[in-house]
Coordinates of C-alpha atoms and ligand atoms in Angstrom, one line a residue:
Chain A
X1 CA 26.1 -11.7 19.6
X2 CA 27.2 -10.3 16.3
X3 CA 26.4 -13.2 14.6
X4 CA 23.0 -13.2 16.4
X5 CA 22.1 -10.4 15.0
X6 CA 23.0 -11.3 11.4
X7 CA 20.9 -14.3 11.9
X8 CA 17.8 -12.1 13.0
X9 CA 18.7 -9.4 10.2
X10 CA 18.4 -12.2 7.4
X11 CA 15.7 -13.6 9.2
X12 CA 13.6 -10.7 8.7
X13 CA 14.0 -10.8 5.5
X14 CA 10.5 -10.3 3.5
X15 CA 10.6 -14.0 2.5
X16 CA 12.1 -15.4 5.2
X17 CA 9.9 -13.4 7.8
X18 CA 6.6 -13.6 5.6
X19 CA 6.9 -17.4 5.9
X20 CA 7.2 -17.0 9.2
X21 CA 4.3 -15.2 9.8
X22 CA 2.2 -17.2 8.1
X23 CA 3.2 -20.4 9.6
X24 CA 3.0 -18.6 13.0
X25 CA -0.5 -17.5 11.8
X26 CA -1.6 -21.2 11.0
X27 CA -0.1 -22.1 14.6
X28 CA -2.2 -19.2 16.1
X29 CA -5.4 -21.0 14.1
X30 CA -4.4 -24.2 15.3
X31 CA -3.7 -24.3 18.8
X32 CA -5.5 -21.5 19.5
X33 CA -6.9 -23.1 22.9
X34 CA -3.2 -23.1 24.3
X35 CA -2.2 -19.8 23.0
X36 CA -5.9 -18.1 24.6
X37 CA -4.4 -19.6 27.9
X38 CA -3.4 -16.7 30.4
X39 CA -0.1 -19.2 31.1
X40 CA 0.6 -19.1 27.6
X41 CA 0.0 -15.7 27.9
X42 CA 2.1 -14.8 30.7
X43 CA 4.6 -17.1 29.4
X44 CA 5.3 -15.2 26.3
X45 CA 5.8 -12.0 27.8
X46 CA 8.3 -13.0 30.6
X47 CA 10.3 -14.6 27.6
X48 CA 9.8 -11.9 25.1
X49 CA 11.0 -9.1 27.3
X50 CA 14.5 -10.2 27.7
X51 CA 14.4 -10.2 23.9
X52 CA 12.6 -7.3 23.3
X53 CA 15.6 -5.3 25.9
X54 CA 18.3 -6.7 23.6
X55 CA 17.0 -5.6 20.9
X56 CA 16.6 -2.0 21.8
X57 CA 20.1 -2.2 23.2
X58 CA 20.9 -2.0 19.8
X59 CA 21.9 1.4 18.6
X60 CA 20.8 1.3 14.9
X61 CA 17.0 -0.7 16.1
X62 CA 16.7 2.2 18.8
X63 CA 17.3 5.2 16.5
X64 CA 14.3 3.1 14.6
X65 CA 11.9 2.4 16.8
X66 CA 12.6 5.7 18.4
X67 CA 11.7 7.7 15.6
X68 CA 8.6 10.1 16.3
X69 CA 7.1 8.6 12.9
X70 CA 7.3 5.2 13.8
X71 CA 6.0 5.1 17.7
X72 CA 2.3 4.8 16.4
X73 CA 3.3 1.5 14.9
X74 CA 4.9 0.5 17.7
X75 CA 1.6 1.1 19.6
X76 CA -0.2 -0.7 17.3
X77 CA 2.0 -3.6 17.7
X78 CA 1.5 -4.4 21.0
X79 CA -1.8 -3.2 21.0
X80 CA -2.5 -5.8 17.8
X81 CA -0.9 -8.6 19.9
X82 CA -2.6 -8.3 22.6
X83 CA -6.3 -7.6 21.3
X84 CA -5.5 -10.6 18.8
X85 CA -4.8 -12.3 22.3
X86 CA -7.8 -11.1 23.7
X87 CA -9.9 -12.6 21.1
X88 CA -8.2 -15.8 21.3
X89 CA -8.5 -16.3 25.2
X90 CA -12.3 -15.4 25.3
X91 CA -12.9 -17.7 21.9
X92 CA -11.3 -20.2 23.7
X93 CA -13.2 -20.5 27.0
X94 CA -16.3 -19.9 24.9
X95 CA -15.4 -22.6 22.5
X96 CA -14.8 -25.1 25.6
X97 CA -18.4 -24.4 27.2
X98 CA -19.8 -25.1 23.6
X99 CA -18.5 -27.8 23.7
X100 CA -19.2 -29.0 27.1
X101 CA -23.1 -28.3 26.2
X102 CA -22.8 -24.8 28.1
X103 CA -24.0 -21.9 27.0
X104 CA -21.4 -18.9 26.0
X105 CA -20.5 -16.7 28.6
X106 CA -21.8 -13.8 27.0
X107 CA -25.2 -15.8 27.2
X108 CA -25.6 -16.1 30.7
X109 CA -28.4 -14.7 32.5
X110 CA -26.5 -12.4 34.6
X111 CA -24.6 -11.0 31.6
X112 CA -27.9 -10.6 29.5
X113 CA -29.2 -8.2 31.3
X114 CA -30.1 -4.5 30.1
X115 CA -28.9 -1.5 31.0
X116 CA -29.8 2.2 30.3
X117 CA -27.1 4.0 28.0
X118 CA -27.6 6.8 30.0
X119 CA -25.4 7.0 32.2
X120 CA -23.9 3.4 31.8
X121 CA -22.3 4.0 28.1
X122 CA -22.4 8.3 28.1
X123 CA -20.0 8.1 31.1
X124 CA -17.5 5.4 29.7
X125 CA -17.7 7.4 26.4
X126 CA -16.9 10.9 28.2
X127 CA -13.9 9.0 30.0
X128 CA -12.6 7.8 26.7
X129 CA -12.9 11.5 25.7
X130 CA -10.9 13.1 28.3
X131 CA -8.3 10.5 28.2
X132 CA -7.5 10.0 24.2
X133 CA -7.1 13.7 24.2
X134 CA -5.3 14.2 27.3
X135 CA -3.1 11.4 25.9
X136 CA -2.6 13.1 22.4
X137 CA -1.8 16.2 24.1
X138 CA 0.9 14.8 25.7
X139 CA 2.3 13.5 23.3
X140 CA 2.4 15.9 20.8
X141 CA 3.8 17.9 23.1
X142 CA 6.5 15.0 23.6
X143 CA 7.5 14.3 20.2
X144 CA 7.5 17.0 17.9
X145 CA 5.9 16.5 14.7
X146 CA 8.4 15.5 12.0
X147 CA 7.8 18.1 9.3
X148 CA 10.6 18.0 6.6
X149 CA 11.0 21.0 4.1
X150 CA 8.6 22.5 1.8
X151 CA 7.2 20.3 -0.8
X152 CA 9.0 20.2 -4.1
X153 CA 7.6 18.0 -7.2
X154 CA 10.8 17.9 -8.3
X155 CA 12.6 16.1 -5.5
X156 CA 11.3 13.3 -3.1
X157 CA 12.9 12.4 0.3
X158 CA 14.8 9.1 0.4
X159 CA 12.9 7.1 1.8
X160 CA 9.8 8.4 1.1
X161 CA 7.7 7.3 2.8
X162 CA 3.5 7.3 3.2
X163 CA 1.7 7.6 6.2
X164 CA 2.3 4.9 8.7
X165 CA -1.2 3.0 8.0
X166 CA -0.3 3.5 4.1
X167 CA 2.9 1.6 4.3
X168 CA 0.9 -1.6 3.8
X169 CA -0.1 -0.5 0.6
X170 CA 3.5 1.0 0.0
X171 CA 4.9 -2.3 0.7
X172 CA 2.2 -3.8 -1.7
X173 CA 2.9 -1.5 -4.7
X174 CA 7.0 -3.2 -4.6
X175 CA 5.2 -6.2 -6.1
X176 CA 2.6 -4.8 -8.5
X177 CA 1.5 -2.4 -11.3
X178 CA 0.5 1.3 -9.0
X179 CA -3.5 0.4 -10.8
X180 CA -3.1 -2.8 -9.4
X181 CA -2.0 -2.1 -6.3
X182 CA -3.3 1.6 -5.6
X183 CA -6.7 1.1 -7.1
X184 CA -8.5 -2.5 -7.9
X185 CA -6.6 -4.5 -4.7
X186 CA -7.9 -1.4 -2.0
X187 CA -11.4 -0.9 -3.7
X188 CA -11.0 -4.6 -3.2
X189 CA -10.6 -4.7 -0.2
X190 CA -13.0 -2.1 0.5
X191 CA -16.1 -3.6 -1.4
X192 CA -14.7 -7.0 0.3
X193 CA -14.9 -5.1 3.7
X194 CA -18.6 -3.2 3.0
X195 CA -19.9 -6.8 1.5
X196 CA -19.2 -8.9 4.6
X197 CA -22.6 -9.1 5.9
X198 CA -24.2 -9.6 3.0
X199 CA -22.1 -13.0 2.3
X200 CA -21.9 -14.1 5.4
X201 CA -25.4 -14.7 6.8
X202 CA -24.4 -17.4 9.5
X203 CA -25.8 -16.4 12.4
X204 CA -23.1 -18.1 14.7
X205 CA -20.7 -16.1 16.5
X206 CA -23.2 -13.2 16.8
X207 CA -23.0 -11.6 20.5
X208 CA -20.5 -13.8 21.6
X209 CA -17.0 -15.0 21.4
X210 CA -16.1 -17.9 19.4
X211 CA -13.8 -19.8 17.0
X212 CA -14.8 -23.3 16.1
X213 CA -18.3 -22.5 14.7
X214 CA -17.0 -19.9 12.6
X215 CA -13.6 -21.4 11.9
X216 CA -13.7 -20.3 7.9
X217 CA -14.6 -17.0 8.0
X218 CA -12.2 -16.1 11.0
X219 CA -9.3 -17.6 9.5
X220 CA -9.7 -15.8 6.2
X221 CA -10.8 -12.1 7.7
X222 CA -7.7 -12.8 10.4
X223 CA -5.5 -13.5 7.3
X224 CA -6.2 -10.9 5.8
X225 CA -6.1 -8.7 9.0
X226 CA -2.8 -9.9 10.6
X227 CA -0.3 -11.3 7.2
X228 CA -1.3 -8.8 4.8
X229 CA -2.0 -5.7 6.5
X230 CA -0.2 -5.6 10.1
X231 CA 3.0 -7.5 8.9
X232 CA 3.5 -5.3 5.5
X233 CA 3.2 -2.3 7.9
X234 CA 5.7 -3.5 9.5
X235 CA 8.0 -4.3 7.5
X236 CA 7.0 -1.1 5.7
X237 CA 8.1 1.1 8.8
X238 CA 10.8 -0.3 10.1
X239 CA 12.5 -2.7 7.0
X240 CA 12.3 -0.3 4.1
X241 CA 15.5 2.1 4.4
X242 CA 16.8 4.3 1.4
X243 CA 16.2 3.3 -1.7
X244 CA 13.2 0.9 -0.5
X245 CA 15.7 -1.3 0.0
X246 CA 15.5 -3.6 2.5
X247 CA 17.3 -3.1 5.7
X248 CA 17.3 -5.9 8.5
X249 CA 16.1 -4.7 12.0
X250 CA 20.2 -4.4 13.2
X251 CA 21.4 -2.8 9.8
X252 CA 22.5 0.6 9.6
X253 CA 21.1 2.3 6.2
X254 CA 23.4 2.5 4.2
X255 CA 22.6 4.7 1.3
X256 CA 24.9 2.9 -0.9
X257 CA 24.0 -0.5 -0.2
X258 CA 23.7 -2.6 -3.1
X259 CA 21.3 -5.4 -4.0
X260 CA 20.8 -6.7 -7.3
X261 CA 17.3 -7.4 -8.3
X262 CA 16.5 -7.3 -11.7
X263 CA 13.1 -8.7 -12.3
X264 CA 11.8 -9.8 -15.7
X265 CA 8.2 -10.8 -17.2
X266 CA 6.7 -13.8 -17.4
X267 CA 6.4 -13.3 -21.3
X268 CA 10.3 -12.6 -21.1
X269 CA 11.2 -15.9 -19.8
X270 CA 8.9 -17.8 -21.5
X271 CA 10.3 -16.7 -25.1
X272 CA 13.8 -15.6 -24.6
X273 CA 15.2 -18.2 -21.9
X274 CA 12.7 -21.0 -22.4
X275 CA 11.7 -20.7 -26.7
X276 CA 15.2 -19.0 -27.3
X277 CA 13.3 -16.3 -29.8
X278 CA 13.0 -12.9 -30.0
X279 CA 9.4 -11.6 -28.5
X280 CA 6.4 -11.7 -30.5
X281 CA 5.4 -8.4 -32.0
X282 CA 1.9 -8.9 -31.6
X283 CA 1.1 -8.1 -28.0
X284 CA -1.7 -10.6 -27.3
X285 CA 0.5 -13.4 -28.4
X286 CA 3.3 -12.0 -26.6
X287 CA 1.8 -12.1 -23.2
X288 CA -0.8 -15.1 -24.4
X289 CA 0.9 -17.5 -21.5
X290 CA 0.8 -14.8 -18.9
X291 CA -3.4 -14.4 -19.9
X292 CA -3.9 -18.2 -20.1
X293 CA -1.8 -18.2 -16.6
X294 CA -4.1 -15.9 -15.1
X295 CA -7.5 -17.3 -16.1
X296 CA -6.4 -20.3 -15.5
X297 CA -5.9 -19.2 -12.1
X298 CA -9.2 -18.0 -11.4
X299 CA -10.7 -21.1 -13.3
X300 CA -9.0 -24.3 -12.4
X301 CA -8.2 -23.5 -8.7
X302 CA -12.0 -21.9 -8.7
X303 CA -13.6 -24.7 -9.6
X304 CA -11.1 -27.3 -7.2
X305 CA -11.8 -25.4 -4.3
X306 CA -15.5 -25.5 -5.1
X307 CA -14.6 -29.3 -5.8
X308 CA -13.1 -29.5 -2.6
X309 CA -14.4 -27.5 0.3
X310 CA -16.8 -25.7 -1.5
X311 CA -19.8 -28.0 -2.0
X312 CA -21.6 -27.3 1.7
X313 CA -20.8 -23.5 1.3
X314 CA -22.5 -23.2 -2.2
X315 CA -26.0 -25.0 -0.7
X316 CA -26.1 -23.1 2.4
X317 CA -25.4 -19.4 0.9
X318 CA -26.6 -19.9 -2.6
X319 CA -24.3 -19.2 -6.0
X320 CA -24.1 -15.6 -6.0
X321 CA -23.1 -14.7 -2.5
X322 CA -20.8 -17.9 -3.2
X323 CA -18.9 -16.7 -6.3
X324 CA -18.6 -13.5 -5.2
X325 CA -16.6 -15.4 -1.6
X326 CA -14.4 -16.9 -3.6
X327 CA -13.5 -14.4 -5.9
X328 CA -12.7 -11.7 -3.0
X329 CA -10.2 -15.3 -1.5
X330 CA -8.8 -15.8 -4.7
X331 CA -8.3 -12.1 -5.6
X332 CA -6.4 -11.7 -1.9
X333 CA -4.5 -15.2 -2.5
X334 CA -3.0 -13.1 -5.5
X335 CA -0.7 -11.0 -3.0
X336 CA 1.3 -13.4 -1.4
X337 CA 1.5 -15.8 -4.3
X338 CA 3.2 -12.7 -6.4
X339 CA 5.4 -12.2 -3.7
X340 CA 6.7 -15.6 -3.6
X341 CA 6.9 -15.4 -7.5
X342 CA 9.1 -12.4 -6.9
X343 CA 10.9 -13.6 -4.3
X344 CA 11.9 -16.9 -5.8
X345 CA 11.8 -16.1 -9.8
X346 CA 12.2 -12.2 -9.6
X347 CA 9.5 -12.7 -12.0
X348 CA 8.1 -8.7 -12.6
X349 CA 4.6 -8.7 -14.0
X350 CA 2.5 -12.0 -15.3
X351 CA 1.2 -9.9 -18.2
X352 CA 3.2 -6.9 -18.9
X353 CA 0.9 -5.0 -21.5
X354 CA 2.8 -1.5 -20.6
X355 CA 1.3 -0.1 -23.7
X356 CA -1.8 -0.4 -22.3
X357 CA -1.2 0.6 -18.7
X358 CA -2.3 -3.1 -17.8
X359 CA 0.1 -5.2 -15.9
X360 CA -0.9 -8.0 -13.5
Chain B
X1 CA -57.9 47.7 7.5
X2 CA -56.0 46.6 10.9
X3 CA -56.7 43.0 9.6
X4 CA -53.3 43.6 7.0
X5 CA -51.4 45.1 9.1
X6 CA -51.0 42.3 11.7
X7 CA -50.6 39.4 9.0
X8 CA -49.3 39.8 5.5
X9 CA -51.5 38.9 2.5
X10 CA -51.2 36.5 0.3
X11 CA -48.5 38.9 -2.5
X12 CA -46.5 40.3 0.3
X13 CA -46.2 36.7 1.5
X14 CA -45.0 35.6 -2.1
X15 CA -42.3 38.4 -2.3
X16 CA -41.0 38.1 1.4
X17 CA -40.7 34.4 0.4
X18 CA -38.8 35.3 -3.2
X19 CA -36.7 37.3 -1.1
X20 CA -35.5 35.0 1.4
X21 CA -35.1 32.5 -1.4
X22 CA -32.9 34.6 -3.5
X23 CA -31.0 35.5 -0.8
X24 CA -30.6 31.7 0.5
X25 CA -29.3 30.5 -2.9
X26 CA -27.3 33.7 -3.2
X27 CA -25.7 33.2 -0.1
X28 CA -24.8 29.2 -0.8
X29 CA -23.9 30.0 -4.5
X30 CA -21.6 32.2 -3.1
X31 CA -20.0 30.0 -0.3
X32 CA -19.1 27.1 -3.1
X33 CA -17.8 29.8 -5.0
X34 CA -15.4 30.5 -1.9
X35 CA -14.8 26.6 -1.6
X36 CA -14.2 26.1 -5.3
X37 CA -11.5 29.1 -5.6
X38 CA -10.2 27.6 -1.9
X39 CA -9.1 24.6 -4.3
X40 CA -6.9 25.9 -6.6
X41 CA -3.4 27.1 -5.6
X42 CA -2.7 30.8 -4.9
X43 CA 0.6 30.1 -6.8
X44 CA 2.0 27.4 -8.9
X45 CA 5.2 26.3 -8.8
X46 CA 5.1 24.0 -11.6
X47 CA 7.9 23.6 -13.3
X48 CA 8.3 25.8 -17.2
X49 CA 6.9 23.1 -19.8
X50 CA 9.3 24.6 -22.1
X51 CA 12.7 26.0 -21.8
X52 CA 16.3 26.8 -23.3
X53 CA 19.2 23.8 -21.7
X54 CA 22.4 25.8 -23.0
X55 CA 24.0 24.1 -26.2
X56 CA 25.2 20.6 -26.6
X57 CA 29.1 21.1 -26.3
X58 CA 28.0 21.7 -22.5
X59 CA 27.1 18.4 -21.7
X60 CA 30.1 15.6 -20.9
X61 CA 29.3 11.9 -21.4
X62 CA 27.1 10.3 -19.3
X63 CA 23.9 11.3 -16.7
X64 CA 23.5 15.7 -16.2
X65 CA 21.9 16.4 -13.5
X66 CA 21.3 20.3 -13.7
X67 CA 17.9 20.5 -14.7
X68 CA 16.8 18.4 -12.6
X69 CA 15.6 20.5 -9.5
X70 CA 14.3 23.1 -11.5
X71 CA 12.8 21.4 -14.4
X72 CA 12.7 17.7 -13.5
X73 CA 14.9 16.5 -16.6
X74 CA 17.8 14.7 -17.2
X75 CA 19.7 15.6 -20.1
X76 CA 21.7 12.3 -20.9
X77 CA 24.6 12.0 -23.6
X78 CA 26.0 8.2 -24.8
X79 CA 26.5 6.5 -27.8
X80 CA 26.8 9.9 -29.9
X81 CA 22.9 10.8 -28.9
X82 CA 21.8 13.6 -26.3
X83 CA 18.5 12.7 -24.8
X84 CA 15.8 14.2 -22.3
X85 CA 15.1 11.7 -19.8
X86 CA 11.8 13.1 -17.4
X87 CA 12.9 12.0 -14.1
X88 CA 9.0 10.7 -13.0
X89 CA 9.3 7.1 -11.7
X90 CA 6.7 5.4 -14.3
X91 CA 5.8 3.0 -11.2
X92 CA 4.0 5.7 -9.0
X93 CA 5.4 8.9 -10.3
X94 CA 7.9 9.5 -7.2
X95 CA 11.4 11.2 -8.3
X96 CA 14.1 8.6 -8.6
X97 CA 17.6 9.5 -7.7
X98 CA 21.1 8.7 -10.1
X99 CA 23.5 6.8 -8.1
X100 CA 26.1 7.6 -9.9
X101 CA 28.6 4.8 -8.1
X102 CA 26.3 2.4 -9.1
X103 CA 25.2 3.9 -12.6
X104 CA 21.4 3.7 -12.4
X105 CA 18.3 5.7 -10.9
X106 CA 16.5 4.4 -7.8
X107 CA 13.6 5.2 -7.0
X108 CA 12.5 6.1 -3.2
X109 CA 9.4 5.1 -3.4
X110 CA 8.8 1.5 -4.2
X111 CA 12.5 0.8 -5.1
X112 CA 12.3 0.9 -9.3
X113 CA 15.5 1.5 -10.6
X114 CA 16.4 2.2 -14.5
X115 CA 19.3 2.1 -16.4
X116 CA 21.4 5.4 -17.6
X117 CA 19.4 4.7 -20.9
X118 CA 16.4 5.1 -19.3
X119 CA 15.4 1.3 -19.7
X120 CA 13.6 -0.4 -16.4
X121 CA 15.5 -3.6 -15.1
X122 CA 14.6 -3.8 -11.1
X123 CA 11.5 -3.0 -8.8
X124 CA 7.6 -2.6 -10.4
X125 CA 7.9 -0.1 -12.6
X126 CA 6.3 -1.5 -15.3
X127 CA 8.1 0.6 -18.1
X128 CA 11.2 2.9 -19.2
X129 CA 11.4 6.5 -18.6
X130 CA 10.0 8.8 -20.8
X131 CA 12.0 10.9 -23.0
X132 CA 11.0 14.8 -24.0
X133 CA 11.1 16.4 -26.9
X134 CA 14.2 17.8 -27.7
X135 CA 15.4 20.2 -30.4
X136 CA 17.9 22.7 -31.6
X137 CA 17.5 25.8 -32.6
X138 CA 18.7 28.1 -35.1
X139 CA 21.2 29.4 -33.4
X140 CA 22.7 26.2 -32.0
X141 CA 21.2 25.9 -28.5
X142 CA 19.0 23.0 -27.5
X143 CA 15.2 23.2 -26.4
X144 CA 13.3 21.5 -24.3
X145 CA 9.7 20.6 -24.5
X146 CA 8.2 18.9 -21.8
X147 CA 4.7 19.0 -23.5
X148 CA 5.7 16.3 -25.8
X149 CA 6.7 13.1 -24.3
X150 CA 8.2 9.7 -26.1
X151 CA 7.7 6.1 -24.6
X152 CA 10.3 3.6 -25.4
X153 CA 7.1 0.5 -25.3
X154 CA 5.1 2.4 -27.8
X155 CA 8.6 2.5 -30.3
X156 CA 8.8 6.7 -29.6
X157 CA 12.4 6.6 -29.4
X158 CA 13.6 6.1 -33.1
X159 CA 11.2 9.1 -33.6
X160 CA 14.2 12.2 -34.7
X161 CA 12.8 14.7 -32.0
X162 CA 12.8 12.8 -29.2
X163 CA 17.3 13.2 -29.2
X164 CA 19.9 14.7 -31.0
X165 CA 22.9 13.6 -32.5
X166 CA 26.2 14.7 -31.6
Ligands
FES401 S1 7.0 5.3 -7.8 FE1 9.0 4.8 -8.3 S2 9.0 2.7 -7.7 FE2 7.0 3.2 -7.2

């Protein structure tokens, strides 16, 4: 059992468990049609509740997922799955009829009818009401509200942490400079969000459930979505102990636990470890590799996915609505690929221009 | 003669409407007013941006920690200099903490952590603490200025007021 549950605590590790998740997300893409199955389905949940109860009849998970902070993410984790599920199952049995010449279920005659809002959508509305509040009532009343002493600017709690739907961005800000990561990636995101249907004018998919005509632009919005804003929440909430430091799910935090992780800059390993100088005092040539890395980036694997998948894209959608695509995927790619370049070359920042409160 | 007693004509009109307006604008000017003082503290706790840190024959080797609550400073003494260290993470501005068992500050937030010095070696933060100005007076005690700060990228350090010799 013990050793069980080092296993799982190094497992969850943020690169072990982000690899994971993303080859779990490429298996959800992929055999999507047996995980929308209500077997599948059922299948998972008779297995995962044995393993769910053995991890909550650990002490240190409990006193965790327990805490009144963290229950809304533990709502939002099952409520993720099974939505994500949800999707899944109805894209699936859509995706089948398409295929068998059908029309989608959503386009059948009977379900094409119109009805009157009034009272049709008012009532389900006023029920939604009376039972979100009636639940938040409840449980306020259940768990009390975690307030912590008065604020102080010059002391912070330890962990300290941000709102629960923040702790994405938290998690974010371990592996970049607080403009990057506090400003450009969330306006980002947010001008990424707003622009959606502007780029994508493909009219398949509207009204109805599916995944195989629109396999492109679910895959990257479900990306997006599920890797790089559910998982760092959790991790986030329930991985980050004292210190930010990371805590497996059956690790008591420990204030005075210990890792080691220096990071340095690019520019730093190029010309002390690799050139064996001293760093240049002129800062555009010291960080002239880290530039040159970076618009190389945006360049060459610009124009190779252009190369590549790109060509049919371009025609249908036209170059501006195009460019402006691939520059929101390459600009979210940058994420997990400084993760990984954190996780395996605790490399810092790809230019470090500190002087200039630029770092990227 | 009845005729302007039922309706008004056209001047009374004009000043009714000059009234209302007035009041109107009066009225909103002096709701924002309310909303605009509603944003600024009733009291500030901010921290003095200047004060007196007792003389230098207080301070052992090594990390100090007494200012720190009250004025968010480290006061810092090795290698025969006494330095102000401001104890705002330069990642996200959180507060780190000195662990002394592991001789370094680590920062709650997004896990930075900084040498005694003040230098950055782990987590995002992209840069070293910043050092205030320190000074001491006539009369042998040292003085803090938090007004004036000195960063370690920009070469600050070597400047003479931003430590003391002892
Ligand atoms: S604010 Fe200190 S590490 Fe982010």
């Amino acid at each position: 059992m013990e050793a069980l549950k080092e296993f799982v605590n190094i497992l969850s590790g943020p690169q072990y468990s982000f690899t994971l998740t993303l080859i779990m997300f490429y298996l959800l893409m992929k055999y999507y049609r047996i995980i929308g199955t209500k077997k599948f389905a059922w299948g998972f949940v008779i297995l995962m509740t044995p393993v769910y109860l053995w991890f909550m009849s650990d002490d240190v998970f409990r006193t965790i997922i327990a805490t009144p902070d963290n229950i809304p993410i533990s709502i939002l984790l099952f409520s993720v799955f099974f939505f994500t599920w949800l999707t899944v199952h109805k894209a699936a049995i859509n995706d089948e009829r398409i295929e068998a010449g059908e029309c989608p279920i959503e386009g059948l005659p009977e379900n094409r009818e119109k009805v009157w809002s009034w009272p049709n959508l008012v009532y389900n509305e006023l029920f939604v009401i009376i039972a979100g509040t009636i639940f938040l009532i409840v449980w306020a009343i259940i768990f009390k509200a975690p307030l912590e002493e008065p604020a102080n600017p010059t002391w912070a709690p330890n962990p300290a942490k941000a709102p629960w739907y923040f702790l994405g961005l938290q998690e974010m800000l371990v592996y970049f400079d607080p403009w990057m990561a506090g400003v450009v990636l969330p306006v980002f995101i947010i001008i990424g969000l707003v622009a959606i249907p502007y780029i994508d004018t493909n009219p398949k998919g509207n009204g109805y459930y599916t995944f195989s005509e629109r396999k492109m632009a679910i895959s990257c919005f479900m990306f997006g979505w599920l890797v790089l804003w559910i998982f760092l929440i959790i991790i986030g909430t329930f991985l980050r102990g004292p210190n930010w430091t990371f805590y497996g799910p059956f690790e008591y935090w420990d204030f005075h636990k210990v890792v080691a992780e220096a990071n340095i800059n690019l520019s730093e390993i190029i010309w002390i470890k690799m050139l064996g100088t001293t760093m240049p005092s002129n800062l555009i040539v010291r960080e002239i590799f880290g530039i040159f890395v970076i618009l190389a980036y945006f360049g060459i694997s610009g124009a190779m996915i252009t190369k590549k998948w790109g060509q049919d894209i371009l025609e249908k959608t036209g170059k501006i609505r195009y460019y402006f695509f691939l520059f929101l995927v390459l600009f979210m790619a940058t994420l997990p690929i400084k993760m990984y370049l954190r996780w395996l070359f605790t490399l810092k920042y790809i230019v470090a221009l500190p002087e200039w409160e630029l770092n990227l | 003669m009845s005729e302007s007693k039922k309706s008004l004509n056209r001047r009374e009109f004009f000043s009714f409407l000059a009234v209302g307006w007035i009041t109107f604008t009066a009225a909103t000017a002096g709701l924002l007013g309310l909303v605009f003082r509603f944003l600024y503290p009733n009291v500030n706790f901010e921290p003095e941006m200047e004060f007196i840190a007792g003389i230098p024959g207080d301070y052992d080797n090594g990390v100090d920690e007494r200012w720190k609550n009250g004025f968010g400073v480290w006061i810092i003494k090795r290698e025969g200099k006494l330095v102000a260290l401001s104890n705002i993470c330069t990642h996200l501005g959180c507060i780190p903490n000195w662990l002394p068992g592991e001789l370094k500050f680590k920062c709650p937030c997004h896990g930075s952590g900084f040498y005694p010095s003040g230098i950055n070696f782990e987590g995002p933060a992209p840069r070293p603490l910043e050092r205030f100005k320190i000074t001491t007076l006539p009369d042998g005690r040292l003085k803090i200025d938090k007004t004036k700060k000195y960063r370690y990228e920009k070469g600050q350090w070597n400047n003479p007021d931003s430590y003391i010799e002892v």
